[in-house]
Coordinates of C-alpha atoms and ligand atoms in Angstrom, one line a residue:
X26 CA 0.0 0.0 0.0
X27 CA 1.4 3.5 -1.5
X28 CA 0.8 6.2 1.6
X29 CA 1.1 9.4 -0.2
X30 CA 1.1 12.6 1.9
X31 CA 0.5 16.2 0.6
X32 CA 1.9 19.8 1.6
X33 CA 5.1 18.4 3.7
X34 CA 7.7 20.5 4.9
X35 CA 11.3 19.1 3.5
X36 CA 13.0 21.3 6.1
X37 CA 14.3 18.2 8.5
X38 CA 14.5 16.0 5.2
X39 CA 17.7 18.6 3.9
X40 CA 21.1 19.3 5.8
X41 CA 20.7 22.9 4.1
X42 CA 17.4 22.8 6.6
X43 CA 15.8 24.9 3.6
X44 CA 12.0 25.8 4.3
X45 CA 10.4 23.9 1.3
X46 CA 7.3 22.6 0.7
X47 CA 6.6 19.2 -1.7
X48 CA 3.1 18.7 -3.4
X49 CA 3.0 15.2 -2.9
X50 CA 5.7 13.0 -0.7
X51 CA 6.4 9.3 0.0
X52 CA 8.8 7.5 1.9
X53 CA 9.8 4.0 0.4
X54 CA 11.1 1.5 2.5
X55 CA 11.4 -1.8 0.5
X56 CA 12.4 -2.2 -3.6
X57 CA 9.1 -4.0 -4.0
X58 CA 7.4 -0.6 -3.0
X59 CA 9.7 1.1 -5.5
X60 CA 8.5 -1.2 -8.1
X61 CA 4.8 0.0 -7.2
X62 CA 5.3 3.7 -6.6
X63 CA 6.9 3.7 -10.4
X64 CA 4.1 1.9 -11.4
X65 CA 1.3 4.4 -9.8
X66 CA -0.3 6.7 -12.0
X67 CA 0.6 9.6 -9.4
X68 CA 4.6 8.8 -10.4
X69 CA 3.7 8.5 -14.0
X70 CA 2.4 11.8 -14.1
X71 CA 4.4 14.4 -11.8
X72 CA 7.6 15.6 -11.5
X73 CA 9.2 13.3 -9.4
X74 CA 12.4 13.8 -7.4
X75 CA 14.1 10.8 -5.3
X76 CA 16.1 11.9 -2.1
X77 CA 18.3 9.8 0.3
X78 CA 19.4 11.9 3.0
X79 CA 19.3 15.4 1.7
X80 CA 22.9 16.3 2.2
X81 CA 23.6 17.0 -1.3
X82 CA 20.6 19.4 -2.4
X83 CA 20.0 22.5 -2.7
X84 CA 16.1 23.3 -3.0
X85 CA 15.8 26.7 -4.9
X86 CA 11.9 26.9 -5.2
X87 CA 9.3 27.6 -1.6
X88 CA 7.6 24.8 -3.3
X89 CA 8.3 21.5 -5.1
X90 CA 5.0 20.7 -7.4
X91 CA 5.6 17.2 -7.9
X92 CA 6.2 14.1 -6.1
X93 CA 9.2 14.2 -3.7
X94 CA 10.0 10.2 -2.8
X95 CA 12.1 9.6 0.4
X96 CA 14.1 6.4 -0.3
X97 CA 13.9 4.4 3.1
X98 CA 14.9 0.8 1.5
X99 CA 16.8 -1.2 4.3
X100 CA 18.5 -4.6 5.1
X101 CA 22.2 -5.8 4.7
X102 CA 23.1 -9.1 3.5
X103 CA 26.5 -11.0 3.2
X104 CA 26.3 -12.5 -0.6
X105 CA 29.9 -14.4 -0.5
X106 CA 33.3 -14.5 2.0
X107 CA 36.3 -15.9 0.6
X108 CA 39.4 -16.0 2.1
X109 CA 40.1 -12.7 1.5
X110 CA 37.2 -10.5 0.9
X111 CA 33.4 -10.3 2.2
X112 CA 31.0 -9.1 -0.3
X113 CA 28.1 -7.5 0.7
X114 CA 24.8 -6.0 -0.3
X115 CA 23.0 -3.2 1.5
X116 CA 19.6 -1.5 0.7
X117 CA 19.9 1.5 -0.7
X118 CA 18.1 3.8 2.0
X119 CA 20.3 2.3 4.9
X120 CA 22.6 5.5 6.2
X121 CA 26.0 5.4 4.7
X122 CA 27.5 6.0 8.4
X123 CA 25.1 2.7 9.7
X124 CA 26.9 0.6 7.0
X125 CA 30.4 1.9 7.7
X126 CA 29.6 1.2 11.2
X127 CA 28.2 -2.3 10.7
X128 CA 32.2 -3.0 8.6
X129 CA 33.9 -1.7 11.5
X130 CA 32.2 -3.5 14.2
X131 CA 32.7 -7.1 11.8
X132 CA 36.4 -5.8 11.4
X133 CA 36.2 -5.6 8.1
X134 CA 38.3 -2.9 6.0
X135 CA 38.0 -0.6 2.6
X136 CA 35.1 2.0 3.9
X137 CA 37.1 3.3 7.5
X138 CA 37.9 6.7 5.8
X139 CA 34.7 7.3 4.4
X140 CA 33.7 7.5 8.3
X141 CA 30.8 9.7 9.0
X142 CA 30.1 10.8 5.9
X143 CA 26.4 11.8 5.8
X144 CA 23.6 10.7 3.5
X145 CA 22.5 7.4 2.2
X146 CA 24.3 4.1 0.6
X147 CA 21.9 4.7 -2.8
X148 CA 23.7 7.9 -2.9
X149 CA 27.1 7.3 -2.6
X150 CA 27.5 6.3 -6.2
X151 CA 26.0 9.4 -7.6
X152 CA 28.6 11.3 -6.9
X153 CA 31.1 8.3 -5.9
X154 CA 31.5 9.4 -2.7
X155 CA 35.5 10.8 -1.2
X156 CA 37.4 11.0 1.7
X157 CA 41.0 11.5 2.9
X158 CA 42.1 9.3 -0.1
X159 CA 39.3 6.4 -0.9
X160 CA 36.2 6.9 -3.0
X161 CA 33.5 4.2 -3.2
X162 CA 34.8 2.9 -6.4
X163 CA 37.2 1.3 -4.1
X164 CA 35.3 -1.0 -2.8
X165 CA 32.6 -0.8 -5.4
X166 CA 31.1 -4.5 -6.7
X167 CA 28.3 -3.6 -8.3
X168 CA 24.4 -2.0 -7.9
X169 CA 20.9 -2.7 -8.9
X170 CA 18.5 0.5 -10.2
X171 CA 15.4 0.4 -11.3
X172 CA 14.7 2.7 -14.6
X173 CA 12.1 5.0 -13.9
X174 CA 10.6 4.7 -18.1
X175 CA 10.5 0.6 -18.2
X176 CA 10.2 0.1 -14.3
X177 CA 12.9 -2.9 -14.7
X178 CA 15.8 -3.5 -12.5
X179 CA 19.1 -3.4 -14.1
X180 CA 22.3 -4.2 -12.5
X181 CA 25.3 -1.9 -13.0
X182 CA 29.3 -3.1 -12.7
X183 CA 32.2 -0.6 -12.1
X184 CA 32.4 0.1 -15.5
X185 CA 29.3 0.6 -16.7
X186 CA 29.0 3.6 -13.3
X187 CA 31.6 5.6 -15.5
X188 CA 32.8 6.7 -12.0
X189 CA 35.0 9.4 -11.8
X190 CA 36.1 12.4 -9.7
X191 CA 32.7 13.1 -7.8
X192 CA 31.4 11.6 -10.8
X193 CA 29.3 8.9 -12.0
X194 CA 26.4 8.2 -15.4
X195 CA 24.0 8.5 -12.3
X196 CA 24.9 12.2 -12.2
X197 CA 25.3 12.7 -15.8
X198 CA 23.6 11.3 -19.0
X199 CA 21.9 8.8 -16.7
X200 CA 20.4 12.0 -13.9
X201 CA 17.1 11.0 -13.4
X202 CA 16.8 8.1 -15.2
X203 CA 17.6 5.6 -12.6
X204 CA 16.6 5.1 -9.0
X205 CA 19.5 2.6 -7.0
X206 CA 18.1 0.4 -5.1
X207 CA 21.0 -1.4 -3.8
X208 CA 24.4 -1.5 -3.4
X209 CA 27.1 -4.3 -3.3
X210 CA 30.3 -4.1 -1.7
X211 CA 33.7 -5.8 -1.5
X212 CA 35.7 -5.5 1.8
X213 CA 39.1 -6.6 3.3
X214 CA 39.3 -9.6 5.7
X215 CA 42.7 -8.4 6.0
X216 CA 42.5 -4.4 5.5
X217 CA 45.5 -2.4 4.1
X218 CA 45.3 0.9 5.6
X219 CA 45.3 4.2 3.7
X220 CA 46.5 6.8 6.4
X221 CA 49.1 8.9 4.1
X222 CA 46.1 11.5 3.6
X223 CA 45.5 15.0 5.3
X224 CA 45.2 14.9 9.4
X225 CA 44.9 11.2 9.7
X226 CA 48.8 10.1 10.5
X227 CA 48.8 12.6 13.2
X228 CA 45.7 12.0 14.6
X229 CA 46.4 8.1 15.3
X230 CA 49.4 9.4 16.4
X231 CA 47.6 11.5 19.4
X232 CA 45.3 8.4 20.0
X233 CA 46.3 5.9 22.4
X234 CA 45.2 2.9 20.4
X235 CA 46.9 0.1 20.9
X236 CA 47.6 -1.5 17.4
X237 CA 46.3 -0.1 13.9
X238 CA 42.9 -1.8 12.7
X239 CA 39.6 -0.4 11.0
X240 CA 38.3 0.9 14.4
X241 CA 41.3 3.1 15.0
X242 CA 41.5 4.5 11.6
X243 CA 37.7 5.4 11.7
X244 CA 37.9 6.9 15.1
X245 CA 40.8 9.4 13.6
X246 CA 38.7 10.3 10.9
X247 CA 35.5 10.6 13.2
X248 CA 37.6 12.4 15.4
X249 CA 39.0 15.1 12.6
X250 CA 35.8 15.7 10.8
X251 CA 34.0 16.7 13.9
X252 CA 36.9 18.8 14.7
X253 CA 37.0 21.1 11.3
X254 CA 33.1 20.8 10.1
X255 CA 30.0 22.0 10.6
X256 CA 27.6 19.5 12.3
X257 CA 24.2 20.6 9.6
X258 CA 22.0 19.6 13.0
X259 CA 23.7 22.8 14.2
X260 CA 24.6 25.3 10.7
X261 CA 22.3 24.1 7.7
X262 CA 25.3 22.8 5.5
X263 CA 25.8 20.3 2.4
X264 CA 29.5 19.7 3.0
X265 CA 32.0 20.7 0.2
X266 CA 29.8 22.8 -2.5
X267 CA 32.1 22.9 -5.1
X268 CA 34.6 20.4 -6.6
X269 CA 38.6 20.9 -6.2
X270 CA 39.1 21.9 -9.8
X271 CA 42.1 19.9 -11.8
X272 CA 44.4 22.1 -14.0
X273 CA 47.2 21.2 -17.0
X274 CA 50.8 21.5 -15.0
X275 CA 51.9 24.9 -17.7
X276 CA 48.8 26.5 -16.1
X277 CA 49.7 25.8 -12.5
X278 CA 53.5 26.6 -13.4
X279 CA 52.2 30.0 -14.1
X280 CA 50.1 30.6 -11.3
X281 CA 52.7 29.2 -9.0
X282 CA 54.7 31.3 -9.7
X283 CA 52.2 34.5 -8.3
X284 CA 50.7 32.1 -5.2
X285 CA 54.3 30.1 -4.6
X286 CA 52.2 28.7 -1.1
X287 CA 49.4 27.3 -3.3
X288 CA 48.5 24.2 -1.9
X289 CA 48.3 21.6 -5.1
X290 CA 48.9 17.9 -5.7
X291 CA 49.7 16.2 -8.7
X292 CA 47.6 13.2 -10.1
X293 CA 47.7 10.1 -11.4
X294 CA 46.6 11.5 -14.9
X295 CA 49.0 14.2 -14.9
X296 CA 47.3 17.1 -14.0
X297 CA 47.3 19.2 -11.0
X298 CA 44.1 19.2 -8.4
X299 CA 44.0 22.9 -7.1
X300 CA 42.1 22.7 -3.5
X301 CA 39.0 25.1 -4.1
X302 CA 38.7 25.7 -0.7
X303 CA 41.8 27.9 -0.3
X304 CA 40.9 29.2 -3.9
X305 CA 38.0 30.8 -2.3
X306 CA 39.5 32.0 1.1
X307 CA 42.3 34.1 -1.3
X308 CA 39.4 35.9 -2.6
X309 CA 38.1 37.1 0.9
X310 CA 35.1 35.1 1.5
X311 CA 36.0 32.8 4.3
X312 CA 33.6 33.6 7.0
X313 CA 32.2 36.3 5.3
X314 CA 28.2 36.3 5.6
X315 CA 25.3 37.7 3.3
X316 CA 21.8 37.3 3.1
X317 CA 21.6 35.0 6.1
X318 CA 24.7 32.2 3.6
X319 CA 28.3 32.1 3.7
X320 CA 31.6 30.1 3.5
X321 CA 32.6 28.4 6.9
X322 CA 34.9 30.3 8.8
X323 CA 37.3 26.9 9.4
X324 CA 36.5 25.7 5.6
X325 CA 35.6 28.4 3.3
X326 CA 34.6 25.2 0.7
X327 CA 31.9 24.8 2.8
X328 CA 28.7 27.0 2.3
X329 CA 26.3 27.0 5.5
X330 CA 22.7 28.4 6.1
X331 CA 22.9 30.9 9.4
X332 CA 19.0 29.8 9.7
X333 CA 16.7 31.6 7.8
X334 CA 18.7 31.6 4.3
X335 CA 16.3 30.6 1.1
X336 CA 18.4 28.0 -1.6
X337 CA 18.6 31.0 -4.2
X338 CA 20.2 32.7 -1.7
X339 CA 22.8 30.2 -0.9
X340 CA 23.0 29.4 -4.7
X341 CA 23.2 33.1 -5.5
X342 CA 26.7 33.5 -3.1
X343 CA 27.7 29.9 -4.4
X344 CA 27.8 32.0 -8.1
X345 CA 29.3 34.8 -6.7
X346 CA 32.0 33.3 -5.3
X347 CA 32.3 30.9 -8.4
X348 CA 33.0 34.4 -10.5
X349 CA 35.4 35.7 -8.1
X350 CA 37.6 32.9 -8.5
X351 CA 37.6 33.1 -12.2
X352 CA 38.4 36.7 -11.8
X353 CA 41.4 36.1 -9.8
X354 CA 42.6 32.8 -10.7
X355 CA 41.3 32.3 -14.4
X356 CA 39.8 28.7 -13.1
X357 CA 36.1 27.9 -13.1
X358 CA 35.9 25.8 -10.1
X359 CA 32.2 23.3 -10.3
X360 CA 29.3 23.0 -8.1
X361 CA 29.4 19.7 -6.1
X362 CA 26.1 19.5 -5.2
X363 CA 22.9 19.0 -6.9
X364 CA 20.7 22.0 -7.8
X365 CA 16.5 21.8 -8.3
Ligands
LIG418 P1 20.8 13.4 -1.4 O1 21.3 14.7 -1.1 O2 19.4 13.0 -0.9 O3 20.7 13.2 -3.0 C1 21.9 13.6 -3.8 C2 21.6 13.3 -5.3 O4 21.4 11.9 -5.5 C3 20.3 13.9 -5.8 O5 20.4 14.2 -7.1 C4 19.2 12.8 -5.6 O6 18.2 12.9 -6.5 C5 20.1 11.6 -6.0 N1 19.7 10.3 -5.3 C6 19.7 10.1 -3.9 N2 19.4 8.8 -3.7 C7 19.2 8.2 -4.9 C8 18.9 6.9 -5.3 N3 18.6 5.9 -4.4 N4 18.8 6.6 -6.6 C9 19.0 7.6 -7.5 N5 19.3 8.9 -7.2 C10 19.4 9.2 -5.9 N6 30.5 13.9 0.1 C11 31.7 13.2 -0.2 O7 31.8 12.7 -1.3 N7 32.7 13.1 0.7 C12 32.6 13.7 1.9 O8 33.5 13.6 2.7 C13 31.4 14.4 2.3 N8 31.3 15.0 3.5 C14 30.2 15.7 3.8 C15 30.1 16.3 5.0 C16 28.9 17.0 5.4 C17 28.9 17.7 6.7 C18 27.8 17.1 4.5 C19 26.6 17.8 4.9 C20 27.9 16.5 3.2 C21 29.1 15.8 2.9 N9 29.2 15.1 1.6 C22 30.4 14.4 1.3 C23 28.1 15.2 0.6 C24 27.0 14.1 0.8 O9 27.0 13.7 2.1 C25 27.2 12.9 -0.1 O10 27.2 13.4 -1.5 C26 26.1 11.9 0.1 O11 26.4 10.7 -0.7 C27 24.7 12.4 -0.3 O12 23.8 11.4 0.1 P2 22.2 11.7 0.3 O13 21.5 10.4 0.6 O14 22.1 12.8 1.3 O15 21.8 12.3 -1.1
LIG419 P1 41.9 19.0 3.9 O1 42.5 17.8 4.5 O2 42.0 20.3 4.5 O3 42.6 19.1 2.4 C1 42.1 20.1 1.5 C2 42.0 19.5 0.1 O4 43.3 19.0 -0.3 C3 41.1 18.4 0.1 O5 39.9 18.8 -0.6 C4 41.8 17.2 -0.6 O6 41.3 16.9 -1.8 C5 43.2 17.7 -0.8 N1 44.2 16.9 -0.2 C6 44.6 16.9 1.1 N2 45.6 16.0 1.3 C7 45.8 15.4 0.1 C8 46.7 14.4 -0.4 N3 47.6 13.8 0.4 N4 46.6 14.0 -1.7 C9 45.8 14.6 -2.5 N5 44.9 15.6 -2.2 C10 44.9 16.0 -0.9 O7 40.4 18.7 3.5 P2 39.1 18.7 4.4 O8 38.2 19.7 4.0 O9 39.5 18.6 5.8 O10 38.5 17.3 4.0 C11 39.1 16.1 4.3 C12 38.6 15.0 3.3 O11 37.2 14.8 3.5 C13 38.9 15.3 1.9 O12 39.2 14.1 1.2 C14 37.5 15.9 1.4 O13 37.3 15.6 0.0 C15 36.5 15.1 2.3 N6 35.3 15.9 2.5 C16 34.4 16.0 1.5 C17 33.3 16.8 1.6 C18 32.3 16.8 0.5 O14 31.2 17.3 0.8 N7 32.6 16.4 -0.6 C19 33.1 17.5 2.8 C20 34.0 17.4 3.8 C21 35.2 16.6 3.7 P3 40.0 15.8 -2.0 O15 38.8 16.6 -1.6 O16 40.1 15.5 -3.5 O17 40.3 14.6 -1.2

């Protein structure tokens, strides 16, 4: 049975906590019930826009006229250990930090620095989810996603995701078109652990644990996030708004040459990744507030709501600050998150 409810507020269903209304709303909980509601007539024929967790949307309208559907789908499930690895399958409405923790408690290794990340497993390939060095291509098997034209389940390999920096089909020829429904994993019986990256070497280093393992390295990362970012439960915020931008090495040998202390690391394809973040706190805008929006004081690649800020608002300083960079630094740096 399909419980459709009409005029709800979306403001505790987006980290931004924008005021927003949707027409018509339903929260799914099982793929069977996904089947149906792409089925119904009221899917059919509305504007229809799936959500996870909300942390990577920005709602621009007061009111959504359409059907907004809150994907809910649960349950995990090991589908195959070997001696090595442990794959395993988890619905695609289960929170991503849930299924982290459930690895960590079995001991089992690949998703530790994606610790705390918030938002949903269905989400994390859209924009194949990064943190201090691993993205969910990593430990990627494969994902089921029911098209939205032929309601039919198709199943997706690594390949066929196109993953790529923040990247995926999901976000780009394929936006829309799809609705994952699961997600299937393979993990480390015997974890190799990335810690070259950012804060977390130090921070194991100030813990006491006792010997390096899946808990430890998640604890560091736990413990640095919540050190240097804005919990949204307290500042409206959808984490990193725009992407680091990736240049050609002659262009960065010019620029270095004027910002000799920008940060920059080189890449496996032989370009240069520029971080945006200190990009946009050159150009005067950390902690810097208008109209209610503004970059984070600790992390000006964050863009948070001060409570009362409307999503043109926030999307109007997002474009503001996008044109500042280009003014001073000739490089268009791209929104992260998803606009509607
Ligand atoms: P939503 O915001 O609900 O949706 C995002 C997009 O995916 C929308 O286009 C939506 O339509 C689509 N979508 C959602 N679910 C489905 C589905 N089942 N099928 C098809 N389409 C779907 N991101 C990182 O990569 N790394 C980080 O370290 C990181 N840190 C963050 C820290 C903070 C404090 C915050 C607020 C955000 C952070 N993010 C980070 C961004 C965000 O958490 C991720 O992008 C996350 O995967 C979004 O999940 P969600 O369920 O909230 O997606
Ligand atoms: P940080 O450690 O202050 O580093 C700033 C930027 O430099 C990061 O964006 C990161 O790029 C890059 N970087 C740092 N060390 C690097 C290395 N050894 N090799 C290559 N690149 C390196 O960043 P932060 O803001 O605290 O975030 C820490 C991690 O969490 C980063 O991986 C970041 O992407 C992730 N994060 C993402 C979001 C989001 O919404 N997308 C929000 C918060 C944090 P990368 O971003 O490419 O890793």
């Amino acid at each position: 049975m399909l419980h459709f409810q009409y005029n709800v507020n979306l403001k505790s269903y987006n980290t931004f906590g924008l005021d927003v209304e949707a027409q018509i709303f339903i929260e799914i909980f099982t793929s069977e019930d996904m089947v149906l509601l792409v089925q119904s007539d009221v899917f059919k024929n509305h504007f229809k826009l799936v959500i996870g967790g909300g942390s990577n949307i920005v709602f621009v309208s007061k009111k959504i006229e359409g059907l907004v559907v809150k994907n809910a789908i649960q349950g995990i499930e090991i589908i195959n250990k070997t001696k090595e690895n442990v794959i395993i399958k988890a619905g695609s409405g289960m929170y991503w930090h849930n299924f982290v923790l459930f690895c960590i408690e079995n001991g089992w290794g690949g998703v530790e620095n994606l610790s705390l990340i918030p938002g949903t497993v269905g989400a994390a390939p859209m924009q194949n989810i990064g943190a201090y060095g691993v993205e969910l291509v990593d430990v990627f098997e494969s994902l089921e996603a029911l098209e939205i034209c032929s309601g039919k389940i198709f199943n997706f390999d690594t390949n066929q995701c196109q993953f790529g920096y923040r990247e995926s089909i999901f976000k780009n020829s394929q936006k829309n078109k799809f609705i994952i429904v699961s997600v299937t994993f393979r993990l480390w019986l015997k974890p190799v652990f990335n810690v070259s990256y950012g804060a977390i070497k130090d921070q194991l280093a100030a813990s006491n644990h006792k010997e390096l393992s899946v808990k430890a390295v998640s604890d560091a990362v736990i413990a640095i996030r919540k050190s240097k970012l804005p919990d949204p439960k307290v500042l409206g915020n959808c984490g990193s708004f725009f992407k680091n931008p990736e240049i050609e090495v002659s262009f960065f040998e010019s620029l270095e040459k004027k910002y000799p202390k920008m940060p920059h690391y080189l890449l496996p394809n032989q370009h240069i990744k520029l971080a945006a973040g200190w990009l946009i706190e050159q150009c005067g805008w950390k902690g810097l507030i208008k109209n209610n929006v503004g970059a984070h004081k600790d992390q000006a690649l964050v863009i948070v709501n001060y409570g009362q800020a409307t999503g043109q608002a926030i999307v109007d300083l997002a474009l503001e600050i996008q044109a500042s960079v280009y003014l001073t630094f000739g490089i268009k740096i791209e929104f992260e998150v998803n606009i509607f």
